[in-house]
CSV table of C-alpha atoms in Angstrom, one decimal:
chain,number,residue,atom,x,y,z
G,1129,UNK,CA,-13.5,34.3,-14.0
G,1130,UNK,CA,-10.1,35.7,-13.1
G,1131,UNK,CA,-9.9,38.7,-10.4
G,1132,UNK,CA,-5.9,39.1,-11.9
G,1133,UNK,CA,-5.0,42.1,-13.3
G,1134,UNK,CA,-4.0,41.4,-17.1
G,1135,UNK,CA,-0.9,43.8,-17.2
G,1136,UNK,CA,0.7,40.5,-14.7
G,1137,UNK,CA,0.4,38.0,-18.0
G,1138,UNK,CA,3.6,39.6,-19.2
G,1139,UNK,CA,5.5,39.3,-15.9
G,1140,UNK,CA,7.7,36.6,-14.9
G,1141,UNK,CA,8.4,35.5,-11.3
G,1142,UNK,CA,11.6,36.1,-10.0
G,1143,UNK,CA,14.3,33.0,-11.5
G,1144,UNK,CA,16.8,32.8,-9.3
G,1145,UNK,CA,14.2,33.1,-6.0
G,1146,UNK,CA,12.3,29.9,-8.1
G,1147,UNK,CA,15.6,28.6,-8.6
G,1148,UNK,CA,16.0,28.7,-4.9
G,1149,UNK,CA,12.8,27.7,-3.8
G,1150,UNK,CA,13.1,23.9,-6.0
G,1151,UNK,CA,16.5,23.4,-4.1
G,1152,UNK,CA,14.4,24.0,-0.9
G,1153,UNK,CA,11.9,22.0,-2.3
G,1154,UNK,CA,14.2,18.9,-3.1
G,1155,UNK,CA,15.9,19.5,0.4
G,1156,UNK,CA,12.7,18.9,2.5
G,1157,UNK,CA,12.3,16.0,0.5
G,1158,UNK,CA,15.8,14.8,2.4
G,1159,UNK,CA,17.5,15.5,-0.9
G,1160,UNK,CA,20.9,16.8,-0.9
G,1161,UNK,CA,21.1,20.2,-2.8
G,1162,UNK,CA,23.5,22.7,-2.6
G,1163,UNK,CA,22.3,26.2,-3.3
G,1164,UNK,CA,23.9,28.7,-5.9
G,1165,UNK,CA,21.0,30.3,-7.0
G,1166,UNK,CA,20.6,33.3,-4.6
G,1167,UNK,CA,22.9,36.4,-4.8
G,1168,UNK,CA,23.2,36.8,-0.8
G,1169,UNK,CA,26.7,37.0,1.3
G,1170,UNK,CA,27.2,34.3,4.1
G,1171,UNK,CA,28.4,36.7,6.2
G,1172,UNK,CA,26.9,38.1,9.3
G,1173,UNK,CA,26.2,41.7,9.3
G,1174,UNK,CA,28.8,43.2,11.2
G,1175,UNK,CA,28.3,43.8,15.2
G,1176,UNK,CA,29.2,47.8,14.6
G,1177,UNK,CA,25.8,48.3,12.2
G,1178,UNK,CA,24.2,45.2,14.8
G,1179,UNK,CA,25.0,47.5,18.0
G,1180,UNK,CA,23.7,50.6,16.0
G,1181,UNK,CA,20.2,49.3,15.1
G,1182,UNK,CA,19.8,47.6,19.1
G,1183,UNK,CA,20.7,50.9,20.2
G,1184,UNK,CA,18.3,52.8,17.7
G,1185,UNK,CA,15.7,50.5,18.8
G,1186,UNK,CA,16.3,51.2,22.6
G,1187,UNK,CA,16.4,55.2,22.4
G,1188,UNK,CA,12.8,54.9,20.7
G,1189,UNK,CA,13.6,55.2,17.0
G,1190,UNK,CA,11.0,53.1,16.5
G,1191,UNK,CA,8.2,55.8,14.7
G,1192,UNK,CA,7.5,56.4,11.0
G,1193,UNK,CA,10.8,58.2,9.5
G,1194,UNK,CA,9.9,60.6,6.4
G,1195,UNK,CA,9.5,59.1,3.4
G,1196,UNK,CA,12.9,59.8,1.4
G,1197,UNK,CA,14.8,58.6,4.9
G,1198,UNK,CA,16.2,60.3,7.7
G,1199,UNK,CA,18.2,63.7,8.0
G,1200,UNK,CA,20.6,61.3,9.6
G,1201,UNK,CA,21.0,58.7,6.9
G,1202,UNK,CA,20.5,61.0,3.8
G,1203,UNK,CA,23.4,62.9,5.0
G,1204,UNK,CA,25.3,59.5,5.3
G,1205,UNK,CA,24.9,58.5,1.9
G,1206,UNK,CA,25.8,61.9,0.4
G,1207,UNK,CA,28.7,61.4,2.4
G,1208,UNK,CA,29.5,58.2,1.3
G,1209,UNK,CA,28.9,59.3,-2.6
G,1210,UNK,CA,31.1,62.4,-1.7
G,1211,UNK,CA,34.3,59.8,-0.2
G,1212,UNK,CA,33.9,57.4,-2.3
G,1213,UNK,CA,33.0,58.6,-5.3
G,1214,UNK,CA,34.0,62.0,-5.7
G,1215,UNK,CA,30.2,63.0,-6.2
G,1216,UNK,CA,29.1,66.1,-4.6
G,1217,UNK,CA,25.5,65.3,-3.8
G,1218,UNK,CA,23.3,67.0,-1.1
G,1219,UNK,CA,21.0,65.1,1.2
G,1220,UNK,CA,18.6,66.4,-0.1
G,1221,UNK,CA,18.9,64.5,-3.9
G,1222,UNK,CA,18.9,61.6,-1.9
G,1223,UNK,CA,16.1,58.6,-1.4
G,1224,UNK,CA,16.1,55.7,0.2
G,1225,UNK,CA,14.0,52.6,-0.4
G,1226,UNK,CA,13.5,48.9,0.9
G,1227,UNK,CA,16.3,47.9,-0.8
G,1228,UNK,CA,17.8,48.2,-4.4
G,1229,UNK,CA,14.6,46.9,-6.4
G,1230,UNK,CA,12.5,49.2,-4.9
G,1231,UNK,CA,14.5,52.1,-5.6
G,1232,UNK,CA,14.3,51.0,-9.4
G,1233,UNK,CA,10.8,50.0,-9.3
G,1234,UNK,CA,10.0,53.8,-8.3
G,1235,UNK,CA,12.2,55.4,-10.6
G,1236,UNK,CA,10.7,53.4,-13.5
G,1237,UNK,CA,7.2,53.8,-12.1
G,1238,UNK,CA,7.7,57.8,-11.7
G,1239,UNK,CA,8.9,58.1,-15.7
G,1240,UNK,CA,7.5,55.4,-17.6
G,1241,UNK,CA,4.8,55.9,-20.0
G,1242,UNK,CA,2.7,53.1,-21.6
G,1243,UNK,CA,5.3,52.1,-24.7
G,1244,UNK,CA,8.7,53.8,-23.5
G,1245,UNK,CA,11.2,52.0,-23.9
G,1246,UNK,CA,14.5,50.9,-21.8
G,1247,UNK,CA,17.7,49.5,-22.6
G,1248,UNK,CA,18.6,46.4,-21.7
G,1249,UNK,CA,22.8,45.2,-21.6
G,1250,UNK,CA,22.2,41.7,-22.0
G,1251,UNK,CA,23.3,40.0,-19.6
G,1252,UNK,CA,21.4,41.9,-17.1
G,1253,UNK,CA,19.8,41.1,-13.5
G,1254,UNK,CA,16.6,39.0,-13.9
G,1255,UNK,CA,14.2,41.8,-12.4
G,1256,UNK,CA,14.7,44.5,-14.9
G,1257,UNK,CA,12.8,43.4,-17.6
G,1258,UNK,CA,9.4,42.6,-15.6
G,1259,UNK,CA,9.6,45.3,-13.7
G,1260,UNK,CA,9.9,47.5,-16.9
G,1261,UNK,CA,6.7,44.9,-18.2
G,1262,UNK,CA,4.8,45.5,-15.2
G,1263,UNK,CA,5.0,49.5,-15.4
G,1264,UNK,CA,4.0,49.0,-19.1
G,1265,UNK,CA,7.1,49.7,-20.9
G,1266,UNK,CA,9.0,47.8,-23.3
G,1267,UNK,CA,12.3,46.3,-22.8
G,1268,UNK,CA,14.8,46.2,-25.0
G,1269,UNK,CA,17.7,44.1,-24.9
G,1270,UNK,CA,20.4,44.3,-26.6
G,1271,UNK,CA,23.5,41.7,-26.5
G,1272,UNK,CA,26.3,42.3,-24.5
G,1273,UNK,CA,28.5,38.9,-25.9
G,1274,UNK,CA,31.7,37.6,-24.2
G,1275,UNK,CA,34.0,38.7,-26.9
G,1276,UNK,CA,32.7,42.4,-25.5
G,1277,UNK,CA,33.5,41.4,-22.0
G,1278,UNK,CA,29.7,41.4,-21.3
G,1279,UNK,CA,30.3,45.1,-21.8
G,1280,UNK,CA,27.8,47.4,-23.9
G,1281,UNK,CA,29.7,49.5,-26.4
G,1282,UNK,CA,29.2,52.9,-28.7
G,1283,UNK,CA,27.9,51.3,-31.0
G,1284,UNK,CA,25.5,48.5,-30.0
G,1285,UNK,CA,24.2,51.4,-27.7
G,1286,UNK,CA,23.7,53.7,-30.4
G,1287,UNK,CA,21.7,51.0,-32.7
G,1288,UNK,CA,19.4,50.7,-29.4
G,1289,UNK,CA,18.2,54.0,-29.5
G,1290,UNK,CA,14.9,55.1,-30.7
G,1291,UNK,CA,12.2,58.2,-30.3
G,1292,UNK,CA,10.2,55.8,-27.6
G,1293,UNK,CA,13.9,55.0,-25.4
G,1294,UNK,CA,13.1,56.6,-21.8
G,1295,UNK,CA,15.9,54.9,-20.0
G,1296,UNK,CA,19.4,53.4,-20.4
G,1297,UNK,CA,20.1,50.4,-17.7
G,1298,UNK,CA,23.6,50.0,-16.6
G,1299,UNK,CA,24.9,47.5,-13.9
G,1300,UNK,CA,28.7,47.6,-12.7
G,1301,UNK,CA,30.1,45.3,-11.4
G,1302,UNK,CA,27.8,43.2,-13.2
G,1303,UNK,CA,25.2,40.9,-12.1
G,1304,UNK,CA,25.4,38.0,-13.4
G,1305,UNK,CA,28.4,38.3,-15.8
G,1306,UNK,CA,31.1,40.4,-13.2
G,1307,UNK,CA,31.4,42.8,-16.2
G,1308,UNK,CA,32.9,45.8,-14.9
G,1309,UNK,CA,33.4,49.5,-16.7
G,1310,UNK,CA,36.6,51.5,-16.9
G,1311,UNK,CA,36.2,55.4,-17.2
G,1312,UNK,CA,37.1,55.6,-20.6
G,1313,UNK,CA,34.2,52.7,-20.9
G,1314,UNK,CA,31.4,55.1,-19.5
G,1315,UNK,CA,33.0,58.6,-21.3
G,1316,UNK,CA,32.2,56.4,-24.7
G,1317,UNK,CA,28.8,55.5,-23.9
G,1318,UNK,CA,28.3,59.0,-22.5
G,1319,UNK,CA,28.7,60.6,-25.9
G,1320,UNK,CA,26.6,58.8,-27.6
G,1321,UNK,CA,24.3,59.5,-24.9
G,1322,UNK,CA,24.9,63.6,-25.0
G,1323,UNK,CA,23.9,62.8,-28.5
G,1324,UNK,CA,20.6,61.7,-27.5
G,1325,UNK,CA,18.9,64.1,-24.5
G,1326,UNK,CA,15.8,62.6,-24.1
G,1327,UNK,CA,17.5,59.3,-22.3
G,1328,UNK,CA,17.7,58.9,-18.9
G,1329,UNK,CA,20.1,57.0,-17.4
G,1330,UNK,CA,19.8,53.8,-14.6
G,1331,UNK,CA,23.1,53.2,-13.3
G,1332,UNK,CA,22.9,50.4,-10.6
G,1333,UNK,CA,26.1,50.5,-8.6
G,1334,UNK,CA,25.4,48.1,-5.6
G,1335,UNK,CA,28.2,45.8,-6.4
G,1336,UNK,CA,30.3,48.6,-6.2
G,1337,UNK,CA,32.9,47.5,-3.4
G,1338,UNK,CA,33.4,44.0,-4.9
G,1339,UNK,CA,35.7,44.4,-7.4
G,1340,UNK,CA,38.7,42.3,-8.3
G,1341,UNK,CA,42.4,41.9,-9.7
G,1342,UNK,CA,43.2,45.6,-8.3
G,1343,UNK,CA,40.7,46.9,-10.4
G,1344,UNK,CA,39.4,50.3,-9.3
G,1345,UNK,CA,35.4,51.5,-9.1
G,1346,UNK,CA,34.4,54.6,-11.0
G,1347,UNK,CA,30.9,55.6,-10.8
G,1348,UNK,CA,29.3,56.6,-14.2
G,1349,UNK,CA,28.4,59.9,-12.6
G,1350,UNK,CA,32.0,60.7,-12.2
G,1351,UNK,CA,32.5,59.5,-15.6
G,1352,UNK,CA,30.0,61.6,-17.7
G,1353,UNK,CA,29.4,64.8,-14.8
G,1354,UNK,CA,27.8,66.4,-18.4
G,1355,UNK,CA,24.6,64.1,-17.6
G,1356,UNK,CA,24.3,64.7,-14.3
G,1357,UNK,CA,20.9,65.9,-14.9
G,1358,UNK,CA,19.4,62.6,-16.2
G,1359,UNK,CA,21.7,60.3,-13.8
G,1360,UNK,CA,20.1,57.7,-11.4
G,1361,UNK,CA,23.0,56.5,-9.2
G,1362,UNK,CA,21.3,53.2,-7.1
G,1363,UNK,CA,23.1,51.8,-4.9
G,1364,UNK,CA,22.5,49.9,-1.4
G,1365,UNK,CA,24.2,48.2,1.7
G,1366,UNK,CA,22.6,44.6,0.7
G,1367,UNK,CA,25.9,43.5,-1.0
G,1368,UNK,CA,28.7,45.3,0.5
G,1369,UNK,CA,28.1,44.9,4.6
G,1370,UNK,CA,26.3,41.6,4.2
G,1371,UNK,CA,23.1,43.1,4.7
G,1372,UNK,CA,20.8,41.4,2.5
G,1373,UNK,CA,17.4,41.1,5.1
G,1374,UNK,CA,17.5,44.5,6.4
G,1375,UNK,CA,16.2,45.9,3.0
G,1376,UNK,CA,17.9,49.2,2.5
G,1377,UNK,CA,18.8,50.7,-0.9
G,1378,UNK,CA,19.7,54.5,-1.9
G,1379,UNK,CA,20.1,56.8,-4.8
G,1380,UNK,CA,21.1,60.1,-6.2
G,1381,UNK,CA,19.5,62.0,-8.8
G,1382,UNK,CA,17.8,65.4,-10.8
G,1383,UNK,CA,15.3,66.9,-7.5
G,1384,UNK,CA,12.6,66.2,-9.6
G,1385,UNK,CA,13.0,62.6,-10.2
G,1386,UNK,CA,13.7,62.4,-6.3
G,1387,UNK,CA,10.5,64.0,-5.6
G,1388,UNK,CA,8.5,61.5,-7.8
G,1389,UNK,CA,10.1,58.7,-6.4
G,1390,UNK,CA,9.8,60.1,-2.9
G,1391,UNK,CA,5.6,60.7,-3.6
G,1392,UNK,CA,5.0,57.1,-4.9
G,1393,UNK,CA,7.1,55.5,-1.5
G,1394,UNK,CA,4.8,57.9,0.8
G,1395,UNK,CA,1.5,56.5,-1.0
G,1396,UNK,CA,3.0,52.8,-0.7
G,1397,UNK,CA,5.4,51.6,1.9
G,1398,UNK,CA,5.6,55.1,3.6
G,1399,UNK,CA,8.7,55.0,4.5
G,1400,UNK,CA,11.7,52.2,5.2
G,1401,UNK,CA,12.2,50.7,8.8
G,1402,UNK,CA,13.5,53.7,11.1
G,1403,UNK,CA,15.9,51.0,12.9
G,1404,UNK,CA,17.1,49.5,9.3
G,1405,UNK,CA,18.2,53.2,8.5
G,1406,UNK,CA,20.0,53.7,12.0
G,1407,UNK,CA,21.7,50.4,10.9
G,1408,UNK,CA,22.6,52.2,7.6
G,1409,UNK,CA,23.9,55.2,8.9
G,1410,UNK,CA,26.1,53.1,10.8
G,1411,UNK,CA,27.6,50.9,8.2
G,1412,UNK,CA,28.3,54.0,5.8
G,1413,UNK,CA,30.0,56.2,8.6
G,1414,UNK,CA,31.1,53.8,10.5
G,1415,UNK,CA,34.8,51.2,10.0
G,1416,UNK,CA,35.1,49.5,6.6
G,1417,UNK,CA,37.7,46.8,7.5
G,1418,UNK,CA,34.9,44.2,7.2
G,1419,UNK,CA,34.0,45.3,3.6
G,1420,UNK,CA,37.4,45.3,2.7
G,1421,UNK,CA,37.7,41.8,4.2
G,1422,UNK,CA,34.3,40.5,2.7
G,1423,UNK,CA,36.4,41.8,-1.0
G,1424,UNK,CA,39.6,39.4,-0.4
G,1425,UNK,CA,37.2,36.6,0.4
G,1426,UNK,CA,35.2,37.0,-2.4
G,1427,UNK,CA,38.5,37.4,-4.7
G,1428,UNK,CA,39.6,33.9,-3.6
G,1429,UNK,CA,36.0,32.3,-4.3
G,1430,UNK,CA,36.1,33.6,-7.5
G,1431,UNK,CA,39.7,32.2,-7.9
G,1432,UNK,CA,38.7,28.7,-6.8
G,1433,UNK,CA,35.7,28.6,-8.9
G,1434,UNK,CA,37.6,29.8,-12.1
G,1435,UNK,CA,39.6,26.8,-11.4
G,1436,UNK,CA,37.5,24.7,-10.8
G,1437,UNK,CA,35.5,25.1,-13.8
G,1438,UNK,CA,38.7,24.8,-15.8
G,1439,UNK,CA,38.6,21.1,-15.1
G,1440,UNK,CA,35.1,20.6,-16.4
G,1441,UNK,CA,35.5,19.3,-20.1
G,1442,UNK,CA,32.5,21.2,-21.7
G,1443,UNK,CA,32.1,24.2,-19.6
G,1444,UNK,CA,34.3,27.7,-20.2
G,1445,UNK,CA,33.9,30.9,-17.9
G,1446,UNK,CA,35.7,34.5,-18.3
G,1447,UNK,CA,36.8,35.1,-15.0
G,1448,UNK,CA,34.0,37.6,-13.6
G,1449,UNK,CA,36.2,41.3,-12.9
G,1450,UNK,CA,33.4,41.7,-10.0
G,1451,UNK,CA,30.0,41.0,-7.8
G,1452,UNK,CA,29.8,37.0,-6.7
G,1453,UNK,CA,28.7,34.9,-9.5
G,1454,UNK,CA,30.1,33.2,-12.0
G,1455,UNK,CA,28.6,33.2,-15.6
G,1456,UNK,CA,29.2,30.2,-17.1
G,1457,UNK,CA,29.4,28.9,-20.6
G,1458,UNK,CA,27.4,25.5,-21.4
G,1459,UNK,CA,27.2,26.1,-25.1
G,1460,UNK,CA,28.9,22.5,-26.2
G,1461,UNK,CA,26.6,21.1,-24.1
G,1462,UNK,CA,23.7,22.0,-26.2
G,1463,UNK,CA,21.9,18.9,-28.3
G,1464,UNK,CA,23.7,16.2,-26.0
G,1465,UNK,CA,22.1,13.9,-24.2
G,1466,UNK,CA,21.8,13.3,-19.9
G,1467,UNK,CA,22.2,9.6,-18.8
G,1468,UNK,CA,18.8,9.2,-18.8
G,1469,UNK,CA,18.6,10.2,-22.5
G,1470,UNK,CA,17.2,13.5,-22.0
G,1471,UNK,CA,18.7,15.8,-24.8
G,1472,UNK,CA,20.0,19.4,-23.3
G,1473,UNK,CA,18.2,21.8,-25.5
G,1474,UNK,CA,19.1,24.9,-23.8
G,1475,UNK,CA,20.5,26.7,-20.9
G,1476,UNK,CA,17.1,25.6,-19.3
G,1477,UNK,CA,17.5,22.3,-19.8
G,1478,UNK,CA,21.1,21.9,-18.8
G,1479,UNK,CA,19.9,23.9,-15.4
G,1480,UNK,CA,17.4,21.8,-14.4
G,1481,UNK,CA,19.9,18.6,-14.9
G,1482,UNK,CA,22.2,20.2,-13.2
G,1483,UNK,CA,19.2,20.1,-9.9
G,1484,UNK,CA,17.8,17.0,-10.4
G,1485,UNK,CA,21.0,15.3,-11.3
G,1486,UNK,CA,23.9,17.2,-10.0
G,1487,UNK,CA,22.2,18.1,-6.8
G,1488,UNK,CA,23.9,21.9,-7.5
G,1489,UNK,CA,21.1,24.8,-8.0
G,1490,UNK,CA,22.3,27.1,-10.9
G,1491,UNK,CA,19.7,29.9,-12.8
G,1492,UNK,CA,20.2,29.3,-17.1
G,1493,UNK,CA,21.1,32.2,-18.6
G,1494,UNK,CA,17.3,32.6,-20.8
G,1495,UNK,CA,17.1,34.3,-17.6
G,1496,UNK,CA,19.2,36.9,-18.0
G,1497,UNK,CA,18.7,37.3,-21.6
G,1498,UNK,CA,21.9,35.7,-23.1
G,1499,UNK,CA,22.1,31.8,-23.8
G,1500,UNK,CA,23.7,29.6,-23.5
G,1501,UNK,CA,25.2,30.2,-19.6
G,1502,UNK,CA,23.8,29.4,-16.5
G,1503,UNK,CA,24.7,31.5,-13.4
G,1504,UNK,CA,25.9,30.0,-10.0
G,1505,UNK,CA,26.7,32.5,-6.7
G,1506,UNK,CA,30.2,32.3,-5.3
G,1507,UNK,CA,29.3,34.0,-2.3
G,1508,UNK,CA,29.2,31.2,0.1
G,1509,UNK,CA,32.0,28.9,1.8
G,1510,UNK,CA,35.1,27.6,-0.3
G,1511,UNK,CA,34.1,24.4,1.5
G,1512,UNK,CA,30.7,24.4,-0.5
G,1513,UNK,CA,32.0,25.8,-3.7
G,1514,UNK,CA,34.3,23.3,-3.7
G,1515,UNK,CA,32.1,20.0,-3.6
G,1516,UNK,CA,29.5,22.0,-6.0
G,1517,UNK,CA,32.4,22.5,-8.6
G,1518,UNK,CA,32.8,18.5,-7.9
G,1519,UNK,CA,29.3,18.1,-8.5
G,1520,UNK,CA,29.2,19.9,-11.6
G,1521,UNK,CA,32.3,18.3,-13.2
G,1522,UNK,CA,31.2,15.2,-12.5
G,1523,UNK,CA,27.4,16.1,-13.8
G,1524,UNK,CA,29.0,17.0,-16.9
G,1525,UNK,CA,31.4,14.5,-17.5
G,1526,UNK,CA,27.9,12.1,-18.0
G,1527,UNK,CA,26.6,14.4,-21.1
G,1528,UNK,CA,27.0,11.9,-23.8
């Protein structure tokens, strides 16, 4: 008899963490891997936010903080939306959650009824869909192709749109695709959305600050102020300060979507670390030279990789616009054959040679819901990139 609830048949794992976790497997084994599956900079956190959180820790902000944060780091990120963004929220719409996800996982557990449904851009970040499963609505993905810059337009949005849609899911700079929006991007998919009131909208923004090619950031709540009322802004310091372990994410929204999200985190997790959100406070207030410089680095990985791939005779990639991945296109590869004979199927297939064969951990793009890609993270040394880009050449130039 099985004591597991039924509503987790529907719900995947995580890919790129079981992407990760074979690389580890195959390394204990004395196996030489190198790891692109994670989305996590290689940075260190910077010594500012470090200082901030040893010096939180030694004045005794060590106790339970209220649920939605402190004064201290609501105000910060209202601040920072205010700066940055041109935003006027108070701290009160704020929230803050153990990291991005969780933020998400609230708002969609807050809303959701059994059957709602969400919109999906396809490509989109592996979590949304199971976590949408698990709070027992229904995804629903619609294709985002290449030719579209991985970007959702008027009119694939507007096809997506039924009675049962709760939620439209947006993710700029994208993850895994780069895909980024321009205002005039946003102001289109906002009037198709004015069109359609009951549909709430996700916009997950914690890429934000790693953007390339001069391109500039505009949040979709500056774009579309009109829908202010239905807006979720997410957002985090994960990506941007290197900040990946210390679990913080934030949002902006309608009070009483911040009050529902607020309730559910005091009746789980109570609240998130009161030293993590000194940290926070910290990185949002403090100098952002080293975001700036974590940008250019990330630029030039993105550069080599594009170049890189350029060699490999099978392979294509759009240069991502943002975020540090690279989305690539295995599509010829399809129906050939490994030199072990194995024929490449799919994406899946063409992944898991890539591991056993290439020694290079990649997640295939079934993952994100548009084949046939697999996605590798740039944000890790040139050095690395470099011999994984040799590794993956060379694993293709064996596909008979």
């Amino acid at each position: 008899m099985s004591y597991i609830a039924s509503r987790l048949a529907v719900v995947k794992p995580s890919a790129s963490m079981a992407v990760s976790q074979a690389a580890k497997a195959l390394r204990a084994k004395g196996i030489d891997v190198i790891d692109l599956g994670l989305g996590e900079p290689d940075f260190p956190t910077p010594s500012h936010i470090v200082e901030a959180a040893y010096e939180a820790a030694k004045a005794g902000q060590t106790l339970y903080t209220g649920s939605a944060g402190t004064p201290e780091v609501r105000e910060a990120v209202a601040s920072k939306f205010r700066r940055e963004n041109g935003l006027d929220y108070a701290a009160e719409d704020v929230v803050v959650a153990n990291g991005a996800k969780q933020i998400i996982f609230n708002a969609l557990m807050a809303t959701l009824e059994p059957g709602d449904e969400v919109i999906l851009p396809a490509p989109y970040f592996v979590s949304y869909p199971e976590m949408v499963k698990l709070l027992g609505g229904k995804p629903v993905v619609v294709e985002c192709p290449e030719t579209t810059g991985f970007r959702l337009t008027p009119e694939v949005l507007e096809r997506g749109i039924t009675p049962r849609t709760k939620w439209l899911f947006l993710n700029m700079p994208g993850n895994p695709s780069g895909a980024v929006y321009s205002e005039s991007d946003l102001k289109a998919l906002g009037e198709v959305l004015a069109q359609n009131p009951h549909v709430l909208v996700l916009s997950d923004e914690i890429y934000e600050h790693i953007i390339f090619d001069g391109r500039e950031f505009v949040s979709f709540g500056k774009a579309c102020p009109e829908l202010r009322d239905r807006t979720l802004i997410v957002n985090g310091v994960s990506k941007a300060y290197a900040m990946t372990g210390w679990r913080v994410g934030y949002a902006v929204g309608p009070a009483p979507l911040v009050k529902a999200m607020t309730t559910i985190q005091s009746q789980s997790v109570t609240s998130v670390c009161s030293i993590a959100q000194a940290a926070t406070v910290a990185a949002l207030n403090g100098p952002q030279d080293e975001v700036s410089r974590f940008g250019r680095a990330f630029e030039a990985r993105r550069n080599l990789v594009v170049d890189g791939i350029r060699q490999a005779n099978g392979l294509t990639l759009s240069p991502p616009e943002g975020a540090f991945y690279a989305y690539i296109g295995c599509g010829s590869l399809i129906g050939r054959r490994t030199p072990k004979g194995v024929v490449l199927e799919d994406d899946t297939a063409f992944a898991n040679y890539l591991l056993n064969e290439g020694r290079v951990a990649g997640v295939p793009g079934a993952a994100y819901g548009l084949s046939p890609y697999f996605r590798i993270s740039t944000a890790t040394s040139e050095a690395v990139l470099t011999e994984a880009i040799a590794r993956i050449n060379a694993a293709v130039a064996q596909v008979e």
